[in-house]
């Protein structure tokens, strides 16, 4: 892979140089005949440039087109500037000897990756000025300009950028190019370059832009005397030429660049250090931000979880409803922002780890208890508490609803029984039979028998009251003490009534032997009246009984039971008429036999008027019960509509969320374009998902209506609101994480210099061996993938690779780990050794660096960053205040501890 990348770089190098040369050649062809002023400038500049090198060999040229014709000095020039030996020249003076020598020179130039289009040896031998100047320009471009590199730009653009950066702080200097810029013509740019690197040679503040001749001559004289740069241009030619020759200016300026190469080396070292420190500072800010966000989120979870774990029940339905409303506010308002914060925190953590890995820094280890896994664990505990809290709330509300219903039922039955029992104790305790006649005693006995029948009929009601009280105790009713007290009073009175009834019967039976007559009609009336009266009371209780139902079917069951009751009314009416017939018969006998005493039924306290009134009340309660059941039926139908309305939306939203999840999954695995294309598609998905949020909100509203109506089940859908919430939150988290993964891949691709084609090849290989389509390869699949790519997989080598791609020994290899492995060997990243070498340049090869050197060579922020963190140097020969840059540099990359 390294060889392949080197070949690609070589191709780019050759093509870039060829393009530069072709551009120059096209300009030569267009101009065919050089402008006289340009030709003069080029002659002088190129001659001086050649002589600056030829003098190292003890020679020079006078006429550029004549002195290179035999090829000897041309070959000598190439040997001096390249440091290489050319083939031995031909020493003959014939034309073909000269052509042979020139061809050797041209072949050497071509061997350096330069195409010499339209330049032949014959033209040089013949003294063609255009071709000779073009050839020399090609040599200058190749050996003096091409290797200039500034901030990822090279050759002409690099030289121009270098000039612009060096002259930027100087007034009246604005370098735009090498031929039109006024700064070259007025000499200020040349003076600025000299002052920037050697401020001791001239005082820039005293220069006048209106004195171009003085500025140019000053710069040219200083360059020649102090910088060993020969005078290649005439100030008068530059001033008097409307458009100075670009090649002449570039050639001269390139000499300044090479003269200051040493200073450039220090500046390059300083730039590298600033870059490294900048990365470190940015990473530290991201670490601090992660710690802050993690602390805030964990604190929120710590505060919220106890609230959700509190299962202290309230005593009333209203208080529990307020708890439920507080929980709804938490789900709608408080939790969603925290879900986004948690997702963003995970994204920031992954981005930070990617930046650290790309910049060859040690992985970030959060404070204890603030790992992503710790946050996920705390979040899981929160959601478990949340789920349990909601279930408890609904269960408790159902319990309170049931309690309220039972308590009301208890009160009704207790009130009816207490009303019935009122006055019974004195009645049973009286001794009226002692002074009664035989007829009266027999009447009292029959009356007592009727009472016992009535008492037995009320036994079931007392048992119901006791059973309801027992259920209220079991369900922990808040006012159970009052219920128990009332129930106990009823039971005590019931036992006492039973005892008194038994005693009174015994007394009446003893007296019955003295009494012989009794009115059989009254007795019959009493016997039939009491059960009928009890039936009517029971019917009234049933007709007024409260009911609680949750479905249409339950209402229909109540309606069916009510219809069955109504079917018994004709039979009851027949019994009523029969009882009235007995009463009428008594009246008839009384009238027939002229009984003048007040006729009172001694066997029953129930009068005909009471029976008639109760019967009328039963007849009124029947249609009222019909209306109540119909109202309940309408309410249950409304509940059913709410269920169906919720189900219709949920059955659409649930599959929609699943479909979006599948689309995101397919986008992650399909290879059909660049990462930017995938990012665009994911952003579109994200836009669609965000736009879908109103549907979730509407469903939340319908769910709230259902809960407010106390509807707890829905047979029309398998989706609950909790399912939809979890799916929606998972969808938001998945799209955010997937976008972050693509951003991380883009960041990795750009930082590692991976082409889109390589990235697609990596993805294709990964997907092919990801047999389970989970987004991760297991160990066996990864081994098969490496073998398919030509790796010789011995156990030791494979174990080494697994330590790189799976340092935690999870048994799986993620796509990001796979990319890191495939690019690690060829990655061009800063290393601790490179940073140490850069500091050594700034320190002038000393093993330590001084504070003033840091402040002189680095920007203020980076300098102070180093000063605050560098340990003192303790090696031999250290000056006071010396700092250890080696320990500092290795600590940056996690290779040592400060």
mmCIF file of C-alpha atoms in Angstrom, residues 402-705:
data_model
loop_
_atom_site.group_PDB
_atom_site.id
_atom_site.type_symbol
_atom_site.label_atom_id
_atom_site.label_comp_id
_atom_site.label_asym_id
_atom_site.label_seq_id
_atom_site.Cartn_x
_atom_site.Cartn_y
_atom_site.Cartn_z
ATOM 1 C CA UNK A 402 -62.019 0.581 42.921
ATOM 2 C CA UNK A 403 -61.758 1.811 46.519
ATOM 3 C CA UNK A 404 -63.967 4.841 45.880
ATOM 4 C CA UNK A 405 -66.565 2.608 44.241
ATOM 5 C CA UNK A 406 -66.501 0.103 47.131
ATOM 6 C CA UNK A 407 -66.596 2.856 49.754
ATOM 7 C CA UNK A 408 -69.678 4.415 48.166
ATOM 8 C CA UNK A 409 -71.329 1.016 47.879
ATOM 9 C CA UNK A 410 -70.523 0.353 51.549
ATOM 10 C CA UNK A 411 -72.056 3.668 52.570
ATOM 11 C CA UNK A 412 -75.267 3.020 50.603
ATOM 12 C CA UNK A 413 -75.773 -0.475 51.963
ATOM 13 C CA UNK A 414 -74.818 0.572 55.475
ATOM 14 C CA UNK A 415 -77.222 3.512 55.352
ATOM 15 C CA UNK A 416 -80.070 1.306 54.093
ATOM 16 C CA UNK A 417 -79.375 -1.290 56.785
ATOM 17 C CA UNK A 418 -79.061 1.309 59.537
ATOM 18 C CA UNK A 419 -82.340 2.861 58.446
ATOM 19 C CA UNK A 420 -83.941 -0.582 58.594
ATOM 20 C CA UNK A 421 -82.425 -1.433 61.975
ATOM 21 C CA UNK A 422 -83.292 1.932 63.473
ATOM 22 C CA UNK A 423 -85.795 1.363 66.331
ATOM 23 C CA UNK A 424 -85.622 -2.415 66.138
ATOM 24 C CA UNK A 425 -83.801 -2.792 69.458
ATOM 25 C CA UNK A 426 -86.494 -0.980 71.564
ATOM 26 C CA UNK A 427 -89.177 -2.817 69.647
ATOM 27 C CA UNK A 428 -87.679 -6.201 70.503
ATOM 28 C CA UNK A 429 -87.024 -5.171 74.083
ATOM 29 C CA UNK A 430 -90.635 -4.078 74.891
ATOM 30 C CA UNK A 431 -92.954 -6.309 76.999
ATOM 31 C CA UNK A 432 -96.301 -5.325 75.482
ATOM 32 C CA UNK A 433 -97.426 -8.939 75.494
ATOM 33 C CA UNK A 434 -97.810 -8.870 79.252
ATOM 34 C CA UNK A 435 -100.963 -6.764 79.156
ATOM 35 C CA UNK A 436 -102.279 -7.919 75.783
ATOM 36 C CA UNK A 437 -105.287 -10.013 75.098
ATOM 37 C CA UNK A 438 -105.050 -13.416 73.585
ATOM 38 C CA UNK A 439 -105.737 -11.997 70.175
ATOM 39 C CA UNK A 440 -103.138 -9.319 70.678
ATOM 40 C CA UNK A 441 -100.571 -11.830 71.897
ATOM 41 C CA UNK A 442 -101.194 -14.053 68.933
ATOM 42 C CA UNK A 443 -100.895 -10.992 66.777
ATOM 43 C CA UNK A 444 -97.640 -10.142 68.475
ATOM 44 C CA UNK A 445 -96.389 -13.668 67.869
ATOM 45 C CA UNK A 446 -97.285 -13.584 64.204
ATOM 46 C CA UNK A 447 -95.807 -10.153 63.952
ATOM 47 C CA UNK A 448 -92.626 -11.470 65.518
ATOM 48 C CA UNK A 449 -92.537 -14.335 63.045
ATOM 49 C CA UNK A 450 -92.816 -11.792 60.236
ATOM 50 C CA UNK A 451 -89.959 -9.823 61.826
ATOM 51 C CA UNK A 452 -87.803 -12.929 61.989
ATOM 52 C CA UNK A 453 -88.508 -13.503 58.295
ATOM 53 C CA UNK A 454 -87.486 -9.929 57.620
ATOM 54 C CA UNK A 455 -84.418 -10.351 59.838
ATOM 55 C CA UNK A 456 -83.348 -13.449 57.927
ATOM 56 C CA UNK A 457 -83.838 -11.599 54.650
ATOM 57 C CA UNK A 458 -81.390 -8.902 55.879
ATOM 58 C CA UNK A 459 -78.724 -11.450 56.786
ATOM 59 C CA UNK A 460 -77.355 -11.346 53.217
ATOM 60 C CA UNK A 461 -77.109 -7.554 53.339
ATOM 61 C CA UNK A 462 -75.125 -7.637 56.570
ATOM 62 C CA UNK A 463 -72.794 -10.217 55.087
ATOM 63 C CA UNK A 464 -72.347 -8.011 51.988
ATOM 64 C CA UNK A 465 -71.510 -5.034 54.193
ATOM 65 C CA UNK A 466 -68.930 -7.078 56.092
ATOM 66 C CA UNK A 467 -67.432 -8.429 52.842
ATOM 67 C CA UNK A 468 -67.105 -4.923 51.385
ATOM 68 C CA UNK A 469 -65.442 -3.715 54.590
ATOM 69 C CA UNK A 470 -63.024 -6.642 54.435
ATOM 70 C CA UNK A 471 -62.117 -5.794 50.806
ATOM 71 C CA UNK A 472 -61.564 -2.144 51.752
ATOM 72 C CA UNK A 473 -59.169 -3.330 54.452
ATOM 73 C CA UNK A 474 -57.309 -5.540 52.006
ATOM 74 C CA UNK A 475 -57.021 -2.673 49.491
ATOM 75 C CA UNK A 476 -55.738 -0.297 52.196
ATOM 76 C CA UNK A 477 -58.546 2.262 51.955
ATOM 77 C CA UNK A 478 -57.395 5.548 53.477
ATOM 78 C CA UNK A 479 -60.499 5.958 55.728
ATOM 79 C CA UNK A 480 -60.657 2.287 56.637
ATOM 80 C CA UNK A 481 -60.832 3.091 60.370
ATOM 81 C CA UNK A 482 -64.222 4.776 59.970
ATOM 82 C CA UNK A 483 -65.419 1.912 57.758
ATOM 83 C CA UNK A 484 -64.350 -0.662 60.342
ATOM 84 C CA UNK A 485 -66.008 1.264 63.133
ATOM 85 C CA UNK A 486 -69.277 1.539 61.226
ATOM 86 C CA UNK A 487 -69.140 -2.101 60.157
ATOM 87 C CA UNK A 488 -68.457 -3.189 63.730
ATOM 88 C CA UNK A 489 -71.421 -1.143 64.959
ATOM 89 C CA UNK A 490 -73.689 -2.799 62.391
ATOM 90 C CA UNK A 491 -72.420 -6.286 63.297
ATOM 91 C CA UNK A 492 -72.746 -5.629 67.033
ATOM 92 C CA UNK A 493 -76.291 -4.372 66.572
ATOM 93 C CA UNK A 494 -77.052 -7.345 64.339
ATOM 94 C CA UNK A 495 -75.862 -9.784 67.008
ATOM 95 C CA UNK A 496 -77.861 -7.925 69.632
ATOM 96 C CA UNK A 497 -80.980 -7.963 67.450
ATOM 97 C CA UNK A 498 -80.536 -11.712 66.990
ATOM 98 C CA UNK A 499 -80.297 -12.232 70.756
ATOM 99 C CA UNK A 500 -83.318 -10.011 71.448
ATOM 100 C CA UNK A 501 -85.308 -11.716 68.725
ATOM 101 C CA UNK A 502 -84.639 -15.113 70.240
ATOM 102 C CA UNK A 503 -85.645 -13.917 73.730
ATOM 103 C CA UNK A 504 -88.864 -12.289 72.446
ATOM 104 C CA UNK A 505 -89.852 -15.454 70.564
ATOM 105 C CA UNK A 506 -89.411 -17.507 73.688
ATOM 106 C CA UNK A 507 -91.593 -15.078 75.667
ATOM 107 C CA UNK A 508 -94.340 -15.011 73.028
ATOM 108 C CA UNK A 509 -94.414 -18.772 72.748
ATOM 109 C CA UNK A 510 -94.890 -19.037 76.510
ATOM 110 C CA UNK A 511 -97.759 -16.576 76.319
ATOM 111 C CA UNK A 512 -99.266 -18.179 73.190
ATOM 112 C CA UNK A 513 -100.778 -20.936 75.338
ATOM 113 C CA UNK A 514 -103.048 -18.311 76.873
ATOM 114 C CA UNK A 515 -104.128 -16.870 73.538
ATOM 115 C CA UNK A 516 -106.162 -18.764 70.934
ATOM 116 C CA UNK A 517 -107.435 -16.511 68.251
ATOM 117 C CA UNK A 518 -105.652 -14.640 65.585
ATOM 118 C CA UNK A 519 -106.666 -13.067 62.357
ATOM 119 C CA UNK A 520 -105.371 -15.441 59.646
ATOM 120 C CA UNK A 521 -105.816 -12.852 56.973
ATOM 121 C CA UNK A 522 -103.498 -10.404 58.702
ATOM 122 C CA UNK A 523 -101.042 -13.234 59.198
ATOM 123 C CA UNK A 524 -101.172 -14.132 55.503
ATOM 124 C CA UNK A 525 -100.802 -10.485 54.614
ATOM 125 C CA UNK A 526 -97.751 -10.152 56.830
ATOM 126 C CA UNK A 527 -96.150 -13.319 55.504
ATOM 127 C CA UNK A 528 -96.510 -12.276 51.880
ATOM 128 C CA UNK A 529 -95.946 -8.576 52.419
ATOM 129 C CA UNK A 530 -92.558 -8.844 54.121
ATOM 130 C CA UNK A 531 -90.765 -10.796 51.350
ATOM 131 C CA UNK A 532 -92.379 -8.638 48.710
ATOM 132 C CA UNK A 533 -91.290 -5.509 50.550
ATOM 133 C CA UNK A 534 -87.777 -6.912 50.914
ATOM 134 C CA UNK A 535 -87.780 -7.742 47.189
ATOM 135 C CA UNK A 536 -88.775 -4.161 46.392
ATOM 136 C CA UNK A 537 -86.059 -2.781 48.640
ATOM 137 C CA UNK A 538 -83.537 -5.079 47.017
ATOM 138 C CA UNK A 539 -84.804 -4.053 43.590
ATOM 139 C CA UNK A 540 -84.454 -0.378 44.514
ATOM 140 C CA UNK A 541 -80.916 -1.018 45.742
ATOM 141 C CA UNK A 542 -80.057 -2.832 42.520
ATOM 142 C CA UNK A 543 -81.649 -0.138 40.378
ATOM 143 C CA UNK A 544 -79.688 2.534 42.234
ATOM 144 C CA UNK A 545 -76.497 0.488 42.505
ATOM 145 C CA UNK A 546 -73.387 2.191 41.146
ATOM 146 C CA UNK A 547 -71.546 0.385 38.411
ATOM 147 C CA UNK A 548 -68.021 0.669 36.972
ATOM 148 C CA UNK A 549 -67.220 -0.760 33.544
ATOM 149 C CA UNK A 550 -64.408 -0.382 31.000
ATOM 150 C CA UNK A 551 -65.813 -1.892 27.814
ATOM 151 C CA UNK A 552 -68.926 -1.873 25.683
ATOM 152 C CA UNK A 553 -69.343 -5.583 26.360
ATOM 153 C CA UNK A 554 -69.506 -4.988 30.116
ATOM 154 C CA UNK A 555 -72.258 -2.368 29.608
ATOM 155 C CA UNK A 556 -74.131 -4.752 27.354
ATOM 156 C CA UNK A 557 -73.943 -7.389 30.114
ATOM 157 C CA UNK A 558 -75.481 -4.929 32.596
ATOM 158 C CA UNK A 559 -78.212 -4.040 30.100
ATOM 159 C CA UNK A 560 -79.007 -7.731 29.579
ATOM 160 C CA UNK A 561 -79.280 -8.254 33.346
ATOM 161 C CA UNK A 562 -81.561 -5.217 33.588
ATOM 162 C CA UNK A 563 -83.762 -6.594 30.833
ATOM 163 C CA UNK A 564 -84.023 -9.874 32.750
ATOM 164 C CA UNK A 565 -85.088 -7.912 35.831
ATOM 165 C CA UNK A 566 -87.753 -6.051 33.868
ATOM 166 C CA UNK A 567 -89.087 -9.429 32.686
ATOM 167 C CA UNK A 568 -89.859 -10.308 36.343
ATOM 168 C CA UNK A 569 -91.998 -7.191 36.894
ATOM 169 C CA UNK A 570 -95.309 -8.770 35.673
ATOM 170 C CA UNK A 571 -94.893 -11.602 38.203
ATOM 171 C CA UNK A 572 -94.097 -9.085 40.931
ATOM 172 C CA UNK A 573 -97.137 -7.040 39.980
ATOM 173 C CA UNK A 574 -99.266 -10.173 40.340
ATOM 174 C CA UNK A 575 -97.854 -10.651 43.852
ATOM 175 C CA UNK A 576 -98.596 -7.008 44.647
ATOM 176 C CA UNK A 577 -102.192 -7.396 43.539
ATOM 177 C CA UNK A 578 -102.515 -10.581 45.599
ATOM 178 C CA UNK A 579 -101.245 -8.793 48.730
ATOM 179 C CA UNK A 580 -103.632 -5.912 48.056
ATOM 180 C CA UNK A 581 -106.389 -8.515 47.672
ATOM 181 C CA UNK A 582 -105.670 -9.785 51.230
ATOM 182 C CA UNK A 583 -105.913 -6.264 52.551
ATOM 183 C CA UNK A 584 -109.164 -5.690 50.698
ATOM 184 C CA UNK A 585 -110.527 -8.927 52.143
ATOM 185 C CA UNK A 586 -109.784 -7.676 55.702
ATOM 186 C CA UNK A 587 -111.617 -4.466 54.960
ATOM 187 C CA UNK A 588 -114.530 -6.395 53.513
ATOM 188 C CA UNK A 589 -114.764 -8.672 56.574
ATOM 189 C CA UNK A 590 -114.516 -5.674 58.879
ATOM 190 C CA UNK A 591 -117.314 -3.946 57.052
ATOM 191 C CA UNK A 592 -119.376 -7.123 56.740
ATOM 192 C CA UNK A 593 -119.229 -7.932 60.476
ATOM 193 C CA UNK A 594 -119.332 -4.335 61.603
ATOM 194 C CA UNK A 595 -116.068 -4.339 63.504
ATOM 195 C CA UNK A 596 -115.818 -0.856 64.964
ATOM 196 C CA UNK A 597 -112.480 -1.070 66.708
ATOM 197 C CA UNK A 598 -109.488 0.313 64.881
ATOM 198 C CA UNK A 599 -108.296 -2.392 62.591
ATOM 199 C CA UNK A 600 -104.499 -2.712 62.794
ATOM 200 C CA UNK A 601 -102.543 -5.607 61.452
ATOM 201 C CA UNK A 602 -100.683 -6.870 64.487
ATOM 202 C CA UNK A 603 -98.290 -9.000 62.441
ATOM 203 C CA UNK A 604 -96.663 -6.408 60.213
ATOM 204 C CA UNK A 605 -95.478 -2.831 60.428
ATOM 205 C CA UNK A 606 -95.654 -2.516 56.653
ATOM 206 C CA UNK A 607 -98.692 -0.679 55.396
ATOM 207 C CA UNK A 608 -100.401 -0.868 52.067
ATOM 208 C CA UNK A 609 -99.445 2.749 51.462
ATOM 209 C CA UNK A 610 -95.773 1.890 51.919
ATOM 210 C CA UNK A 611 -96.077 -0.989 49.483
ATOM 211 C CA UNK A 612 -97.807 1.231 46.936
ATOM 212 C CA UNK A 613 -95.201 4.001 47.356
ATOM 213 C CA UNK A 614 -92.314 1.588 47.014
ATOM 214 C CA UNK A 615 -93.887 -0.024 43.977
ATOM 215 C CA UNK A 616 -94.250 3.396 42.337
ATOM 216 C CA UNK A 617 -90.617 4.155 43.190
ATOM 217 C CA UNK A 618 -89.515 0.871 41.595
ATOM 218 C CA UNK A 619 -91.461 1.740 38.438
ATOM 219 C CA UNK A 620 -89.751 5.187 38.313
ATOM 220 C CA UNK A 621 -86.299 3.750 38.908
ATOM 221 C CA UNK A 622 -86.585 1.297 36.006
ATOM 222 C CA UNK A 623 -86.475 3.955 33.213
ATOM 223 C CA UNK A 624 -83.856 5.910 35.181
ATOM 224 C CA UNK A 625 -81.681 2.796 35.170
ATOM 225 C CA UNK A 626 -82.342 2.460 31.443
ATOM 226 C CA UNK A 627 -81.074 6.014 30.900
ATOM 227 C CA UNK A 628 -77.996 5.537 33.067
ATOM 228 C CA UNK A 629 -77.037 2.368 31.191
ATOM 229 C CA UNK A 630 -77.543 4.059 27.845
ATOM 230 C CA UNK A 631 -75.388 7.002 28.964
ATOM 231 C CA UNK A 632 -72.691 4.551 30.033
ATOM 232 C CA UNK A 633 -73.029 2.786 26.682
ATOM 233 C CA UNK A 634 -72.450 6.121 24.904
ATOM 234 C CA UNK A 635 -69.418 6.795 27.139
ATOM 235 C CA UNK A 636 -67.907 3.399 26.353
ATOM 236 C CA UNK A 637 -68.521 3.977 22.635
ATOM 237 C CA UNK A 638 -66.637 7.260 23.001
ATOM 238 C CA UNK A 639 -63.820 5.364 24.690
ATOM 239 C CA UNK A 640 -63.847 2.864 21.836
ATOM 240 C CA UNK A 641 -63.541 5.729 19.361
ATOM 241 C CA UNK A 642 -60.530 7.009 21.309
ATOM 242 C CA UNK A 643 -58.993 3.524 21.171
ATOM 243 C CA UNK A 644 -59.567 3.250 17.429
ATOM 244 C CA UNK A 645 -58.294 6.791 16.820
ATOM 245 C CA UNK A 646 -55.101 6.059 18.745
ATOM 246 C CA UNK A 647 -54.696 2.656 17.084
ATOM 247 C CA UNK A 648 -55.133 4.096 13.574
ATOM 248 C CA UNK A 649 -52.253 6.518 14.147
ATOM 249 C CA UNK A 650 -50.079 4.086 16.096
ATOM 250 C CA UNK A 651 -50.447 1.412 13.395
ATOM 251 C CA UNK A 652 -49.113 3.952 10.873
ATOM 252 C CA UNK A 653 -46.414 5.538 13.016
ATOM 253 C CA UNK A 654 -44.942 2.254 14.274
ATOM 254 C CA UNK A 655 -44.226 0.806 10.787
ATOM 255 C CA UNK A 656 -43.104 4.274 9.595
ATOM 256 C CA UNK A 657 -40.453 4.402 12.326
ATOM 257 C CA UNK A 658 -39.358 0.853 11.452
ATOM 258 C CA UNK A 659 -39.138 1.770 7.744
ATOM 259 C CA UNK A 660 -36.962 4.795 8.520
ATOM 260 C CA UNK A 661 -34.705 2.631 10.669
ATOM 261 C CA UNK A 662 -34.308 0.196 7.761
ATOM 262 C CA UNK A 663 -33.574 3.059 5.334
ATOM 263 C CA UNK A 664 -30.852 4.370 7.641
ATOM 264 C CA UNK A 665 -29.443 0.868 7.931
ATOM 265 C CA UNK A 666 -29.391 0.429 4.146
ATOM 266 C CA UNK A 667 -27.723 3.810 3.694
ATOM 267 C CA UNK A 668 -24.972 2.695 6.077
ATOM 268 C CA UNK A 669 -24.278 -0.521 4.150
ATOM 269 C CA UNK A 670 -24.891 0.438 0.515
ATOM 270 C CA UNK A 671 -21.988 1.715 -1.572
ATOM 271 C CA UNK A 672 -23.349 3.999 -4.227
ATOM 272 C CA UNK A 673 -21.507 7.280 -4.044
ATOM 273 C CA UNK A 674 -19.255 9.447 -1.951
ATOM 274 C CA UNK A 675 -19.463 9.905 1.794
ATOM 275 C CA UNK A 676 -20.798 13.375 1.046
ATOM 276 C CA UNK A 677 -23.624 11.741 -0.971
ATOM 277 C CA UNK A 678 -24.388 9.494 1.994
ATOM 278 C CA UNK A 679 -24.293 12.527 4.279
ATOM 279 C CA UNK A 680 -26.715 14.383 1.982
ATOM 280 C CA UNK A 681 -29.090 11.410 1.989
ATOM 281 C CA UNK A 682 -28.873 11.089 5.778
ATOM 282 C CA UNK A 683 -29.532 14.826 6.179
ATOM 283 C CA UNK A 684 -32.626 14.354 3.978
ATOM 284 C CA UNK A 685 -33.690 11.460 6.212
ATOM 285 C CA UNK A 686 -33.104 13.680 9.251
ATOM 286 C CA UNK A 687 -35.233 16.449 7.720
ATOM 287 C CA UNK A 688 -38.046 13.964 7.025
ATOM 288 C CA UNK A 689 -37.821 12.604 10.572
ATOM 289 C CA UNK A 690 -37.893 16.079 12.167
ATOM 290 C CA UNK A 691 -40.848 17.013 9.952
ATOM 291 C CA UNK A 692 -42.676 13.894 11.196
ATOM 292 C CA UNK A 693 -42.526 15.047 14.840
ATOM 293 C CA UNK A 694 -46.074 16.613 14.796
ATOM 294 C CA UNK A 695 -47.500 13.111 14.205
ATOM 295 C CA UNK A 696 -45.808 11.916 17.417
ATOM 296 C CA UNK A 697 -47.105 14.973 19.281
ATOM 297 C CA UNK A 698 -50.658 14.321 18.013
ATOM 298 C CA UNK A 699 -50.409 10.704 19.129
ATOM 299 C CA UNK A 700 -49.220 11.921 22.547
ATOM 300 C CA UNK A 701 -52.321 14.108 22.695
ATOM 301 C CA UNK A 702 -54.613 11.184 21.846
ATOM 302 C CA UNK A 703 -52.792 9.075 24.441
ATOM 303 C CA UNK A 704 -53.377 11.758 27.055
ATOM 304 C CA UNK A 705 -57.113 11.825 26.214
#
